[in-house]
Amino acid sequence: MLVVKVGGSEGINYDAFLQDLAGHEQVILVHGGSHELNNISATLGHPPRFVTSVSGFTSRFTDRETMDMFNMVYAGKINKMIVEKLQALNRNAVGLSGIDGRLLEGPQKRSLKVIENGRKKILRGDMSGRVEKVNVHLLSLLLDNGYLPVLTPPAISFESSAINVDGDRCAASIAGAVGAQELIILSNVPGLLRNPEDEKSLIRSIPRAEIDEHIDLYAQGRMKKKLLGAKEALEAGVGKVTLGDARKSSPLQLALDGNGTVIQ
Amino acid sequence: MLVVKVGGSEGINYDAFLQDLAGHEQVILVHGGSHELNNISATLGHPPRFVTSVSGFTSRFTDRETMDMFNMVYAGKINKMIVEKLQALNRNAVGLSGIDGRLLEGPQKRSLKVIENGRKKILRGDMSGRVEKVNVHLLSLLLDNGYLPVLTPPAISFESSAINVDGDRCAASIAGAVGAQELIILSNVPGLLRNPEDEKSLIRSIPRAEIDEHIDLYAQGRMKKKLLGAKEALEAGVGKVTLGDARKSSPLQLALDGNGTVIQ
C-alpha cells in the first residue's frame, strides 16, 4: 500500500500528478487546499488568520465560519475536482473527509497557546485538533471493492465536531494505520532545503534518528509539520517517507524514484 | 428502505429534520443547496443564471465556474454540515456526491433549448444532465456496514464530467434503484398547492394517473420537477411519494404520517 499526500499550495500540477497516481493499484490519496482556502475566505470577507504556537508551529485559526469555508474548499471544490479528474482517468475514486464515517478521529484542542506580537496568549474557539484513530475498516471496504480513496481534512473530534487537522500528519496517521510501505508527501518545494531561499540546497536524505535535529536546524513554516509527519509515520511502522516536488511533470514517479528528501 | 430528499431552499429546519431522520434505521438521505449556492456564487462574483426550457422547466445554467461553486456548496458546506450533525446524533453518516464511485451516472445534455425574453434560443456549455444509472453496489456496501449515506448532486456523465442534475429526480432514481418502499421529498412549502399564494390550498393526495394533469394545472417552478420526480419514482416501483414541509418542528415524521401531498 502506498499513501500519497499532495499539498494545497500554489503551483501544483494536478493533471501531471493525477496521471501518475492513476497508474498505481493500491493507493490512498490525501490532499490539502490551503492556498485556495486563503483566496476564497478573503473573497468571502473572512480572511485567514494564522497563529504561531509557543513550540514554533504555524497553523490556521479555525472558527466556525472558517470551518464552513474549509469544508467548501477542501471537501467541495478540491476533493471533487480530483475525483472528477481520476474518474476521467478511469480510476473509480471516492472522495471523503475525515468526518465521513468517522474516518479520522481525535481530540480537539481545548485552547491554543500562541505567540502574537512577541507575547504569549491563550486562544479559545479554535476548531482544531489531531488524528488519533483511523477508520481502517471503511478504507478497506473501499479498497477491497476497487475504489480509490481520496481523503481530506477536516477530521472529527471524539465529541463529534469537525476539527481542522494538519494534512501531512493526517497522511502519516493513515499510512501508519493501513500499514503502508511508503508515504510520499508532495508540495511546491523540492523537499527539505538547507537554505529555504535556495532550491539547490536540497537535503537528499535524513536518517530517522536525525529528524528532530533537522526540524530544529532547517525546517521553517509548514516544513516543520512535514518532518513531524514523517517522524510519526516511521514510528507507526511505515518503511520510508519521501518529500517530493509536486510542480514537476511526473511528480509522483520522480518521488518514488528517490528525488526529493528521503527519510528512513 | 426509505429515501428522503431535503431541499436547499430558505427556511429549512435542518436540526429538527435530522433529529427525526436519525431515528430511522434503513434510510438514504439526498439533499440540495440551491439557496446557499445563489448566495455564495453572487458573493464570489458569478451570480446564478436561471433558464427556462421550451417545455417550461426552470434550471440553473451550469458553466465550469458554477460547477466549482456547486461542489463547494453542495458537496462541501451543506453535505459536511449534515454529516457532522448526524455524527453528533450518533449516526455514522458518510457523505458522497454522485461523482464519487460513479454513484449517479447519466447522459450530459448536448445543448439546452430555452426561452429567453420570449424567444427560443440554444445554449451550449451547460454542465447538466440526468441520472440513468445508480451505483447500488456502493450504496449497499455502506448500508450493510452500518453507514448512513448522505448524497448530493452533481452526478457524473458517461464521459466523466461532473453534471448538475435535479435533486428531486435524482432522489427518485435512487429510490427506484434501491427498491425503496417510500420516497419523502421535503422543501419549504407544505406540498403541492392549488394556489401557490395560499398555503391552505394544499392538495392532499394525487392518484398516480393524474400526475401529468396536476403538473399542467397547478405546478410552478421547482414544484414541476418534484412531481416529475414523484412520477418517475412510482414508475420505478416505489410505493408512495410524499411532498412534505421541511420548516416544521418534526418534518419527517409529519410527512411519514401523511401530512403533505401524498402521491400513490
XYZ file of C-alpha atoms in Angstrom, chain A residues 13-113:
101
model
C 0.492 20.457 -11.324
C -2.607 18.353 -10.512
C -3.036 16.930 -14.017
C 0.504 15.552 -14.207
C 0.289 14.289 -10.656
C -3.053 12.509 -11.076
C -1.919 10.964 -14.371
C 0.966 9.448 -12.379
C -1.208 8.407 -9.457
C -3.804 6.697 -11.656
C -1.172 4.131 -12.641
C -0.831 2.791 -9.097
C -3.004 -0.085 -7.957
C -3.082 0.037 -4.156
C -3.002 3.704 -3.263
C -4.710 6.184 -0.932
C -4.579 9.901 -1.734
C -4.724 12.665 0.887
C -4.895 16.277 -0.279
C -4.790 19.833 1.036
C -6.296 23.108 -0.144
C -4.699 25.899 1.913
C -3.881 28.283 -0.948
C -7.400 28.127 -2.391
C -8.923 28.480 1.096
C -6.887 31.666 1.641
C -8.285 33.083 -1.615
C -11.903 32.063 -1.065
C -12.068 33.111 2.577
C -10.627 36.533 1.721
C -13.188 36.969 -1.093
C -15.993 35.897 1.240
C -14.943 38.585 3.699
C -13.380 36.363 6.362
C -9.610 36.473 5.638
C -7.406 33.725 7.090
C -5.732 34.172 10.457
C -2.521 32.285 11.082
C -1.107 31.803 14.546
C 2.254 30.535 15.790
C 2.261 28.177 18.740
C 4.765 28.547 21.589
C 6.583 25.500 20.175
C 7.045 27.346 16.872
C 4.443 25.632 14.658
C 2.234 27.783 12.417
C -1.439 26.919 11.970
C -4.725 28.358 10.756
C -7.055 29.660 13.478
C -10.303 27.871 12.617
C -13.510 29.388 13.962
C -16.931 28.073 12.856
C -17.081 30.376 9.832
C -13.616 29.302 8.721
C -14.628 25.644 9.151
C -17.596 26.133 6.792
C -15.237 27.632 4.206
C -12.699 24.886 4.911
C -15.368 22.299 4.035
C -16.305 24.254 0.916
C -12.771 24.349 -0.417
C -11.250 21.075 0.803
C -14.237 18.661 0.774
C -16.082 20.518 -2.006
C -14.023 22.203 -4.671
C -10.637 20.442 -4.434
C -11.851 16.962 -3.433
C -14.456 16.747 -6.195
C -12.099 18.284 -8.774
C -9.609 15.492 -8.011
C -12.295 12.761 -8.007
C -13.660 14.011 -11.351
C -10.173 14.019 -12.911
C -9.437 10.498 -11.598
C -12.769 9.255 -12.971
C -11.761 10.676 -16.367
C -8.503 8.712 -15.984
C -10.549 5.557 -15.469
C -9.971 5.234 -11.733
C -13.063 4.792 -9.600
C -12.241 7.389 -6.947
C -14.368 8.073 -3.859
C -13.787 11.343 -2.032
C -14.279 11.526 1.729
C -13.470 13.928 4.527
C -12.402 12.727 7.942
C -15.918 13.440 9.248
C -17.467 10.879 6.897
C -17.793 7.542 8.640
C -15.604 8.987 11.439
C -12.717 8.221 9.106
C -10.244 10.425 11.019
C -10.969 10.897 14.685
C -9.131 12.544 17.528
C -9.115 15.038 20.374
C -9.997 18.696 19.843
C -7.543 21.174 21.317
C -9.187 22.889 24.253
C -7.111 26.011 23.815
C -4.177 27.188 21.785
C -1.053 28.736 23.343
